[in-house]
Every structure is written in C-alpha cells, then in structure tokens.
Amino acid sequence: MFIKEFEYHRPDNLEEACSLLAKLPEAEVLAGGTDLLTDIDTGIRKANHVVSISRIAELTQIQDLGGKIAIGAACTARVVESSPLIQKYFPEIVEMIPLFASPQVRTMATIGGNVCSAVACGDFPVILIALGAKVELVSLNGTRLVQLKDYFLANRKTVRMKGEILTRILIPKKSKTSASHFLKFQRRASNSLAVASVAAFLDIQEAICKEARIVLGAVAPTPIIAKDASKSLLGKKVNGQIISRVAELARKEARPINDVRGSVDFRRQLVYVLTKQAIKQVVLKCLPRKERSDCTGFKC
Amino acid sequence: MILQQKNGHNYFVELTVNGDQHMVLVSAKTTLVEVLREQLGLTGTKLGCGVGDCGACTILLDGEPANACLLLALEAEGRDIITIEGISTNGELHPLQRAFVNEGAIQCGFCTPAMVLTGKALVNKNADPSEKEVREALAGTFCRCTGYAKIVKAIRNWQHYNEMPSSKEEGEKTELAVVGKSLPRKDSFDKVTGRARYTDDIHLPNMLYGKILTSPFPHARILNIDTQKAEVLQGVKAILTWKNVPDILYGVSPARYDEHILAKEKVCYIGDEVAAVAAIDEETCQKALDLIEVEYEELPAVFDPIEAMKDGAPLILERYPNNINTRVDWNFGDVEKGFEEADLVLSDTYVGNRTYQSPMEPHCAIAEWNSDGRLTLYTSTQVVHYVRYQLSRLLEMSQGDIRVIGTHCGGGFGGKAEVNPLEICAAFLAKKTGRPVKMRYNRTEMFYHFRGRHKQTIDMKIGMKKDGTITAVQQKSVLEGGAYSSFGVIAAYYSGAMVPTLYKLPNYKYDGFRVNTNLPACGAMRGHGCPHPRFAFESLLTDMAIKLELDPIEVRLKNAMEPDSRTVNDLDVGSCELKACLEEVRRKSGWDEKWGKLPFGRGIGVGCGGFVSGAGYPIYRSKFPHSNATIKVSEDGNTVILYTGETEIGQGSMTVLSQIAAEAMGITYDRIKVEYADTDITPLGFGSYSSRVTLMGGNACKMAGEDVRQQLLEVASQMINIPMEQIKSRKNYIYDRENEKAGIPWEEVAARYFSENGPLIGRGHYSPPEGLGGDFKGATVGTSPAYSFSACVCEVEVDVETGKVKVIKFTDAHDVGTPINPMAVEGQAEGAIAMMLGETLLEDMVFDKKGNILNPNLHDYLLPTALDVPPIDSSTVESYEPRGPFGAKEVGEGATLPVIGAIANAIYDAIGVRVKELPITPERILKALGEKERKECFP
C-alpha cells in the first residue's frame, strides 16, 4: 500500500472529535479501519486527516434503553456478537456476523463503519433496516436521528454531512409476535462479499401479518426495502402461496448489476430464493408451534 | 495513555508486542505489519495481500485474531499484541505448535503463523473445539498447500501434545528404520515458530528496493520512453528500460525464447514490463514509475484464441503466424477404424478456466553483487538451477559466477518454476547501483505476472463397445496462452500426452493448438496441461457408461492401464495400481450403495488421474544428471549433512530426501541435516517441477547415502573383523548381520574413517533411463521413469434453487509406489483436492474487454476456505516402483487430476444436467437446469 500521508488525530471525547471533523479539510473518520485503509489505498477516498474514534468510550458501548438497544458505532463486530444484550434481543444479528467477514476482520471492523461505508454489498445495514433501526448523527450543531432506511443515498453516499459522526445505532426491541432473519448468498462458505442478501422482518399476530419489511442487499446501489413485497404481506395469512408471491415481487424490485460476482438474472433469482427462505425462517421464529401448521405450503 | 509526539507526519508510539514495550517512530499511515516486520524484525508475521483477504498477517490483538495489514500502528497503541514469536517460551514449543509439527499441519509454512495464532485464540476460549468450530475459526486464513485437513486435526488434538510425543521412528518394528515413517518435517520447528526466513524476511545492509513499470495497454507500440523526470526524483538510484539492458530474449523452452527483459518495440498485455526503478524505498519507486512518460501507439488486441487464429487477426509476435505458438499433430493407431468398431461414439466440447496458482507467498527476489564481481540472488523459486541458467544468459556471465539461493518458499505450484522479471531486474538494478536490491510483487502484480493455468477448450470424442471397452479417442485442445510462451509449448503437448496413460487406448488422435493472446502469459500449473483434458475425458466416460447402462467404476476398471505396459503414444508404464485405487475408493465411499440411488439433489461421482514422476528430459539440452547429491559427515561422525540442489516449496521434499539418505546410510532421522537450493554449495538439481523430486532427487540421495555407507563398511569390516558382505548399518549401529551384538556405533566408524582418510563424503546422481519415449515430434513430453495413478470419489449436494454446490466428502486412493513419508503423501493429496475443488467450483480469472483483470485480488478470485473443504478420506494402495527410491514415485501433481471429473460427475448424478464449462458456478448450474426444463417442455 502506498497511501498518501495523512495526519492522525485521536480525540478523547465526542465533542473534540466533532470539532476536529468540522474544521479539518478532507477528514475521514477512522473506526475499525478495515474499509477506510483499503479505500484510501485504492483512491476511492481521500484523506488529509484521519480522526480516530475507536477509543471514545460512549461510542464503544452497547446499552439497554428500555424500548430499544443502542449500539455504539465504534463497537466491533466481535463486541457486538459477544454482547449479552445483543444475544438476548437480537440473535439474528449474532447469526449474521459470521457471514459478515472473516474472524480477523470481525475483530477490527465496526458496525458503524459498515453502515458509513455504504457499499452496496454491506451486510449490517440489511438486517438493521429490517429491524427498523435508526442512526444517531452528532455534530457541533447538535444531534439528529435518521431512519437507517433513509440514510443511504447511493453507493458510498449517505445523508451524513461533513462534520457529522455516526455515533449510535438504535434498534427497537421486537414484540413477542415479531421476528427477523438475515440470509446472504456468497460464492464460498466464508470470507466473501454478498452476491445478494435478504433480511425479512415480520410481525405476525394471530396468524395474520401486521408488519413486514423485506430488505434486499447487494442488488441495488444501496440496501433497499422491497416495498411491494413488504406491503403485499400485510393483513395476510403467511402461507406458502403468499411467500412465493412476495418473493416474486421482491425479485422484480431488485435492481442489480452484472459484475464479477454475479449477473443481473442470477441476482434476481437469488433475491427470489432468499426472500422465500428468509420469510419461512421468520415464520418459524415468530409463530407459536401450534400455529405453524396453519402455514400450509411449506414444511415447518 | 496517548504517547504520540507529533513531528510533521511522524509520531512516536509505544507498542506492547509479546509482552515487551517498543517505542517506534511511525508515520500516520504505517500499518502494524510494517512495524512488526521492518522495525521490530518480527518477520514471522507474513504479508500476503495487504488488504485483509488472506490472513497471513494475523496477530492476536487483545487475544483476538486480527489482520495486522489493516491496523494502523497508531491504533495498536495500548493494545496487547501477540505475534507468532510470542507463542513459544524459551525455545520450547507450545503444545499447539507441537501438534502442528507432529500432525503434519505444515507445508510451505507461509500461513502457519496465522493458523497457529487463530488456533491459539480459539483454544484459549474453548479447549476442546469441534471440527466446525475449528473450521470457522480458520476461515479467515487461506492455506493453498494442506487442504486444511491436518491443520484442523492439529488444533483439535492439541491437548494430546501437552507432553512431548515419542519419536515415530520407534514403535513398530519394520525392516526400514526411517523410510515409510510419518516423521515430522525437517523445517517444521522453524516454520511453526516464525523463524523460517522467506526472501522478503531478509534485509541486507544498504539495501534498495525496486519496482517495475508495466503496460496499461494490451497491445501497443512503444514510441518513446522518457525517464528524465523520474531520474531526478529524490531517492531514485537507477532506472532501466530496454535501452540499457542487453537485447537478449529469454523464456523457458530454448526454441521459444520470446520475452524481452524490458519491452523493446511493443507491449503485448496489460502488465508487460516496460521499465524498472531502484530507489531507497518502494514508495519512492512507485513515485518514480508514475513520473516515467511512455508514449504508446495502441494496436488492435485479441483475447480469444479462436479469434486470434483467424486470418487477419492482430499478430502478437511475428514469429508465430496466426498467433499459433505451438501446434501438435499426433495420430496413433487408426481412430477412424476404432470409431467404426465402437457400439457408441459420443463427443462433446468442454471449456476450462484460467486459474492462478495463488501461492500464499508473493514472489520476491534480492540481488547483491559481491566485490569479486559475482552475483548472489536470494529468491523464492522452485528452480534455482534454471534461474541461474537464464541469468547467466542475460547477464552474459558464466553460471559459476552466479549464486542463486532458494530461501524458504511459500508455495509455488508451477508459478515459480521459471525465472521471473523480479529476479532479472533486481540483478541488473543491483549491478547498476552497486547496492543490494529487493523486489517483490504485491498480490495484484502477481495476478498480472500470472504464469498460471492455460484455459483449454477441448473437443473430446470417445468410441466404446457395449461392454465398455474403449476403441478410440480423438481430442482437440485449444490452449489460450496469453502473450508469451512460458511453459506453454510443454502444456500443449501434455494436454494430449497424458490422456492415453490411464486407460488402454488402442487408437488416439490429438490436435493441439497453443495460441497467443493479449493477456498475461500462461505457464505451468500443478498437473501441467492435464486437468482440463482429464475433466473432459472423465465426464464423457461417465456419460457413455450411463448410456450403456454400465457402472462408471466398472468401465474404468475395464479399461484401466496395467503394470508394465506401453501406451499407444509410446510411454512405458512400470508399476500401476489404478485398479486397486478404483477398488479402494469404491469400497471406502460406499459407491455400490450410493451410485444412482441417491435422492435428487444429491450425487456421487468418480474420476481418475495420474502423472509423471519427473520429466524424462531436461528443459534445455544437457547431458548432466537431473539430480545430484553430496553428503558430508562431520569428523566426530554424529552429524550428517545432505546437500541437494532440489528445492523445498512446501511439499516436504527435504524431509523425504533426508529420510531416503538416512535410510541408505543406516542412521536415524535426527542425525541428518539438509542444505538445499544454493547453487554455490549444493550440486546441480533441476528443482521442483514435473513432480520429480521424490523419484529423481530421491535416487540421487539414496546413491549418495549408499556411497557413504559403503565407505564406512570397509572401515567397519576391519574394526570388527567381519567380512563386508556380512555387515549391516541400521539406526546408527554397524553390526554383524548374524550376530547383532557384534557391532560398533556408526559415529565411531565414521570418526575412524575421518582419522584415516580425511573427509567422509558421499556422492550420488540420477539420470532417467536413456531412450524414453517414441520417435515422433514431441515424443519427449510425457516420458518419465514412472507414473502415479489415483482415483477419487466425490459426494455433493446441489441446491437447485440457487445452483450452489456443497461438496460433502472426498474419498481418494493413490498409487504413489511405496510412500517414503505417508503423512506427507496425505498432505499432498489433501492439498491437491482442496486446490482442485477451488478450480472446479470457484476460481476463474475474469477479464474486461480491454484485457484488465477484474478480480486480481483474493476477495473476488475465490480460493477455498477451511469451511469450503469437506472431510477428505485419503489413502494409498500397496505398490512398489522399481525405478523409484525404496519403491516410491510421485503424488504432488497426479493427485490433482481425478478431482474435477469426480466433482463434475457427482453434480451430474445429483441433478441430471452436465455443466461443461469451468468453474461450475451456481449460475451455470441454473442455466443448465433451465435448458433441460425447456427441452423437456418443448422437445
């Protein structure tokens, strides 16, 4: 790597970090560094200044805020997967992390970094959007909360403005009747980027779907909610027939590209299959055993 | 806690590494791996890709594995860093390290530090991990050699090594004391502790770095090169272009030397070498390269071999009309008659893939000119001798004035079997600057340098009688070769030469075309030219068996080569136990219960393979023995040093050669040391290619050992007063065969010899038998003193919705003669299977329309991880090769050959459609399933 020289800053607290970011030209936030360093190396991002937030205490904690869990943006994937709070409230995130990156990268890469990098094939955003997460953005001008689904503008472009730091990710706790599941198709078993990924969140009350979010990853410039697919579940009894129809809608809503990892058609097919499988998994998770038999059309 | 002292862009930072505090001066962008390797001298942490893909730079960060290449040194401040050097204490190995040594978990050693550290992090938390837990923990570190099997085993069994294990030489009583035993590798201690020095781990005083400027165009004329701006850049010491290097072509095969040291009139692929720079560091080199102005005139380029052969296609090198670099035209027997005799004739077209060896260690070379005008070159190579030969041609100096030292080599697989531009440019830059020069490729540069597998398009046609007897085979191979010849001429011949070696083919016709294109040059890769034709043949053979309602294993048994046969293309097969291999895999895999009986989506398939045990003829003509060895016994007789010019690239050849020489002398394994691949001190050896070292190097070492023993027996005979014929030397003891008690320690005899005669030296050499092969053009390719054989059964599960293939199990059996070191043989077989699993399902170099590689990295060029490779049940069958040392022959390359066919056939069995193009990707499977559905709906 022949990275251009930059200046390194390690502020002690959030306020200091915000003021550094506000005043320094071409400054990048460094959390885990696994994306940032390779991006600087390949010229995708330019940085004259790098502001490390990896040791700011409030950004490395996971807290129970009652109705929601707040994950500090600088928490590494390993911290997240080892957290008793996450294990208790969001096992779907814990299940997703081994698919996210290699054990070594998981030691360094952070949840906030994965969100901020905003690459099409990122994994954390997909499950987090399905869970209805919000992100907290802090700058010298104050704090704002943004729905994660509205956070991404384009590949590597987000609503985060200069001087803003993504500080926390807030995830509402699920009701007893809801569940979610993340699936990723990668060409090899581990340590590779998503060809397509799907996360499904459903709230099923008395066998009827009351809330649904089907989120697609790596098949559009940003993670997207398959709106038609999600909507078509509402008020319905989730059975095999519905699931196939929903998956078909998701397939249509995907906007993939051809690249070395997969073609447009293949990615659409993956969206279809992963959507079906993800919804089935959610149904298994959120329905009491006796109600599962009502979901005809697939094996429970 | 922050200890930075700002000084421009530089910072002082205190790092805690292996419990020691180090104050280092770094720049903000300095990564931890740079500090560890270059400032602290902790070179056990390897640099394999620099972008967090390969895992070679793994360290423990507060107890968890992390990539040191992605961690800024400044960010590591205050964290607890453990490197491989911190795992053993006072020279005593940690039990986990002992497990790696004794379970055979180490080959080239480049990933070993990372594997040990990730294993350590795991067992710290979970002392008795499951197979799955171990594989998950290892999934971030690639191993290209072992197939992960023995690494997983070592980590799972680590607690068995809390105590030192007893020597494997003890135990069972066998006639042979050292040969045939699964002894730990000679270099395992160094490799498991991070001490083993690879070329990039060497730092010479006053050393410069070098880098190469490469072409951005696939085909262009060079109009002008202006180096003025680069020359005046601070820190630049020398710049080379074609103008200041000799105008001598080089390559592999003398008839096809077609590469310039640096491009002269034109460039022929993106990556072609144009200029080279030496400077105080690599970054300055890069800046200088950016300042070199090259004026190009773009020429039309051609990337497809069929297009390239057409009249009017852009001509890449004038000496090859229609870009046909090599044309093979073989016709043995009468194929037309053979097809007439057949009850079934089938033909099909199969397409291979461009795959890259991807050794975990990037190429690296250091050149240094000595005051007496001699050149020393340290390099990561498979062939010190050929490197020296080419350098002597290019530098126009005698071979004796060049010393090539092969350091530890982190994998080759054919990619380091020829001289490379780093070795050449480093020599010229060092000469010009009078200072040592180090040059190394990064991962992307490795892909552009390439010399990997040719992509072959194969038309295969087989004629068969109802009972499965093969009557004729016709094959046409088009090899897409890239811009230059490299090993391509040999690949083109091998593509045909090895097809008739497995089965008795009465008639065989082969047309081969090796075609130049404007892409990186293809070379020799493990199994050289043979895996794709073998894939074609084994696929078609199974299809025909099914059509004739015969069991695919029965058909193979029916046609299997027999011992002491001459093939239709005049190759002499000696020992041959292919039938035993087939019977073994049939039994162990439960074939009879599974074949044709598994549910849809699940399948089983078989494939066979085999390879030469060393090429019968040298690459360039010489009468020199192919392998040579000397042995020097210390004056006290306690230590024996074996000198061999062969190389160790991870396959365990130095261990095997030591075992052979020790056995021949009658000493134990602990007494023999080995020095290898140093052209000043080791005798000529052709090196590690064509799977030649065990047989050829082994024979030379055996002869040298016998020479020592013979000299000692004469002395012993006088000492104990027993006739020489009656004396035996075994396990450091020389004694009367008829009365074991009448004997004396080996070392006493050796010391006596020295006292009376001076140095005790043994000499050995080996040349293949004369006159191997037939009398036709290209008949030398495929000749060998002996051939290996193998069979492989694979079971798969295919997800028909996504097309994803999950390989469940491999069962393979090999005829490698009598193994010298069974554990090393297993390691070769397991590694070959994992590599070919990758080539069958994952690996493919993809180019855009301009000849750029779209995946020159290890996140999109997909090597299998520990989680991709299933359990492998590998075994050998009883066999003895009279031409091999103690009955041994090759395994390293032959073991790759049955694998593609086995997987392809298993997929066919699972879903009833055949994918004839590699790699067999999920997309291709879905496409094939879709076509089948369409055909069934609209016949």
Coordinates of C-alpha atoms in Angstrom, one line a residue, chain A residues 10-235:
Chain A
R10 CA -7.2 10.7 18.3
P11 CA -9.7 12.9 20.2
D12 CA -10.6 11.9 23.8
N13 CA -14.2 12.6 23.5
L14 CA -17.0 13.1 21.1
E15 CA -17.1 16.8 21.3
E16 CA -13.5 17.1 20.4
A17 CA -14.0 14.6 17.6
C18 CA -16.8 16.7 16.2
S19 CA -14.8 19.9 16.3
L20 CA -11.9 18.3 14.6
L21 CA -14.1 17.0 11.8
A22 CA -15.7 20.4 11.4
K23 CA -12.5 22.2 11.0
L24 CA -10.2 19.8 9.1
P25 CA -10.4 19.6 5.4
E26 CA -10.7 16.2 3.8
A27 CA -11.0 14.4 7.1
E28 CA -12.2 10.9 7.4
V29 CA -13.5 9.1 10.5
L30 CA -11.5 6.0 11.4
A31 CA -13.2 3.3 13.4
G32 CA -12.0 -0.2 12.6
G33 CA -10.1 0.9 9.5
T34 CA -10.7 -2.3 7.5
D35 CA -12.6 -0.3 4.8
L36 CA -11.0 3.0 5.2
L37 CA -7.4 2.0 4.7
T38 CA -8.2 -0.1 1.6
D39 CA -10.4 2.7 0.3
I40 CA -7.6 5.3 0.7
D41 CA -5.2 2.9 -0.8
T42 CA -7.3 2.4 -3.9
G43 CA -8.0 6.1 -4.1
I44 CA -11.8 5.7 -3.5
R45 CA -11.5 8.0 -0.5
K46 CA -9.1 10.8 0.0
A47 CA -8.0 11.8 3.5
N48 CA -5.6 14.5 4.6
H49 CA -6.7 13.9 8.1
V50 CA -7.9 10.8 9.9
V51 CA -9.9 11.2 13.1
S52 CA -9.8 8.0 15.2
I53 CA -13.0 7.4 17.2
S54 CA -12.1 3.9 18.2
R55 CA -11.4 4.8 21.8
I56 CA -14.2 7.2 22.6
A57 CA -16.0 5.5 25.4
E58 CA -19.5 6.4 24.5
L59 CA -19.1 5.0 21.0
T60 CA -17.9 1.6 22.2
Q61 CA -20.8 0.7 24.4
I62 CA -24.0 -1.3 24.0
Q63 CA -26.8 -0.1 26.2
D64 CA -30.3 -1.1 27.0
L65 CA -32.5 2.0 26.7
G66 CA -35.7 0.3 27.6
G67 CA -37.6 0.1 24.4
K68 CA -34.5 -0.1 22.3
I69 CA -30.9 -1.1 22.3
A70 CA -28.2 1.4 21.4
I71 CA -25.0 0.1 19.8
G72 CA -22.1 2.4 19.8
A73 CA -20.9 2.9 16.3
A74 CA -17.3 2.0 17.1
C75 CA -18.3 -1.4 18.5
T76 CA -16.5 -4.1 16.6
A77 CA -18.4 -6.9 15.0
R78 CA -16.8 -9.1 17.7
V79 CA -18.0 -6.9 20.5
V80 CA -21.5 -7.0 19.0
E81 CA -21.6 -10.7 18.6
S82 CA -20.3 -11.3 22.1
S83 CA -22.7 -8.8 23.8
P84 CA -25.2 -10.5 26.1
L85 CA -27.7 -7.8 25.3
I86 CA -27.5 -8.4 21.6
Q87 CA -27.5 -12.2 22.1
K88 CA -30.7 -11.7 24.1
Y89 CA -32.6 -9.3 22.0
F90 CA -31.2 -9.7 18.5
P91 CA -29.9 -13.2 18.0
E92 CA -30.5 -12.6 14.2
I93 CA -27.6 -10.1 14.3
V94 CA -25.4 -12.6 16.2
E95 CA -26.3 -15.2 13.5
M96 CA -25.4 -12.8 10.7
I97 CA -22.0 -11.8 12.0
P98 CA -20.1 -15.0 10.9
L99 CA -21.4 -14.3 7.4
F100 CA -20.3 -10.7 7.5
A101 CA -16.5 -11.1 7.5
S102 CA -13.5 -13.3 8.5
P103 CA -12.7 -13.7 12.2
Q104 CA -9.8 -11.4 11.8
V105 CA -11.8 -8.6 10.2
R106 CA -14.5 -9.1 12.8
T107 CA -12.0 -8.2 15.5
M108 CA -11.5 -4.8 13.9
A109 CA -14.4 -3.8 11.7
T110 CA -17.2 -1.9 13.4
I111 CA -20.9 -1.8 12.9
G112 CA -20.8 1.9 12.4
G113 CA -18.1 1.6 9.8
N114 CA -20.0 -0.9 7.8
V115 CA -23.0 1.4 7.8
C116 CA -20.9 4.5 6.9
S117 CA -19.0 2.8 4.1
A118 CA -22.4 2.4 2.5
V119 CA -21.2 -0.1 -0.1
A120 CA -23.9 -1.9 -1.9
C121 CA -22.9 -5.3 -0.6
G122 CA -22.6 -4.3 3.1
D123 CA -24.3 -6.8 5.4
F124 CA -25.1 -4.9 8.7
P125 CA -27.4 -2.3 7.0
V126 CA -29.6 -5.0 5.6
I127 CA -30.6 -6.6 8.9
L128 CA -30.6 -3.3 10.7
I129 CA -33.1 -1.8 8.3
A130 CA -35.3 -4.8 8.6
L131 CA -35.2 -4.3 12.4
G132 CA -36.3 -0.7 11.9
A133 CA -33.0 0.8 13.2
K134 CA -32.3 4.5 13.4
V135 CA -28.9 6.1 13.4
E136 CA -27.8 8.9 15.6
L137 CA -25.7 11.6 13.9
V138 CA -23.8 14.1 16.1
S139 CA -22.1 17.3 15.1
L140 CA -21.2 20.5 16.7
N141 CA -24.6 21.7 15.6
G142 CA -26.4 19.0 17.5
T143 CA -27.8 15.6 17.3
R144 CA -30.3 14.1 14.8
L145 CA -31.8 10.8 14.3
V146 CA -32.3 9.3 10.9
Q147 CA -34.2 6.1 9.9
L148 CA -31.5 3.8 8.6
K149 CA -33.7 3.1 5.6
D150 CA -33.4 6.8 4.7
Y151 CA -29.7 7.0 5.4
F152 CA -28.4 5.7 2.1
L153 CA -28.5 7.9 -1.0
A154 CA -26.3 6.0 -3.4
N155 CA -23.4 3.7 -3.5
R156 CA -21.0 5.2 -0.9
K157 CA -23.2 8.2 -0.5
T158 CA -25.3 8.9 2.6
V159 CA -27.1 11.7 4.3
R160 CA -24.2 12.1 6.8
M161 CA -22.9 15.6 6.4
K162 CA -19.4 16.9 6.8
G163 CA -18.6 17.3 10.5
E164 CA -21.1 14.6 11.5
I165 CA -20.3 11.4 13.3
L166 CA -22.5 8.4 13.3
T167 CA -22.5 7.7 17.0
R168 CA -25.0 5.1 17.8
I169 CA -27.4 2.7 16.1
L170 CA -30.7 2.4 17.9
I171 CA -32.7 -0.7 17.4
P172 CA -36.2 -1.1 18.7
K173 CA -36.8 -4.3 20.7
K174 CA -39.1 -6.6 18.9
S175 CA -42.5 -7.5 20.2
K176 CA -43.2 -11.1 21.1
T177 CA -45.0 -11.6 17.9
S178 CA -42.3 -10.4 15.6
A179 CA -39.0 -11.8 14.4
S180 CA -36.5 -11.3 11.6
H181 CA -33.9 -13.3 9.7
F182 CA -30.9 -12.5 7.5
L183 CA -29.7 -14.6 4.6
K184 CA -26.7 -14.0 2.4
F185 CA -25.6 -15.8 -0.7
Q186 CA -21.8 -15.8 -1.1
R187 CA -19.9 -17.9 -3.6
R188 CA -17.7 -19.5 -1.0
A189 CA -18.6 -20.5 2.5
S190 CA -16.9 -17.7 4.3
N191 CA -14.9 -14.5 3.9
S192 CA -16.5 -13.2 0.8
L193 CA -18.8 -10.5 -0.3
A194 CA -22.5 -10.9 -0.8
V195 CA -23.8 -11.7 -4.3
A196 CA -27.3 -11.0 -2.8
S197 CA -28.7 -10.8 0.7
V198 CA -32.1 -10.5 2.2
A199 CA -33.4 -9.7 5.6
A200 CA -37.0 -10.2 6.5
F201 CA -38.9 -8.8 9.5
L202 CA -42.5 -9.8 10.2
D203 CA -44.9 -9.2 12.9
I204 CA -47.5 -11.9 12.9
Q205 CA -50.4 -11.7 15.2
E206 CA -53.0 -14.5 15.3
A207 CA -51.5 -15.8 12.1
I208 CA -52.0 -12.5 10.3
C209 CA -49.0 -10.4 9.2
K210 CA -49.3 -6.9 10.7
E211 CA -46.0 -5.5 9.8
A212 CA -43.4 -6.6 7.3
R213 CA -40.1 -5.4 5.9
I214 CA -38.2 -7.2 3.3
V215 CA -34.8 -5.7 2.8
L216 CA -32.5 -6.5 -0.1
G217 CA -28.8 -6.2 -0.2
A218 CA -26.2 -6.2 -3.0
V219 CA -28.9 -5.9 -5.6
A220 CA -29.1 -2.1 -5.9
P221 CA -26.7 0.8 -5.2
T222 CA -27.9 0.8 -1.6
P223 CA -29.8 -1.6 0.6
I224 CA -33.4 -1.3 -0.3
I225 CA -36.8 -2.2 1.2
A226 CA -38.7 -4.2 -1.3
K227 CA -41.8 -2.1 -0.8
D228 CA -44.3 -4.0 -2.9
A229 CA -43.2 -7.3 -1.5
S230 CA -43.4 -6.0 2.1
K231 CA -46.8 -4.4 1.6
S232 CA -48.2 -7.5 0.0
L233 CA -47.8 -9.4 3.2
L234 CA -49.8 -7.0 5.3
G235 CA -53.1 -8.4 6.6

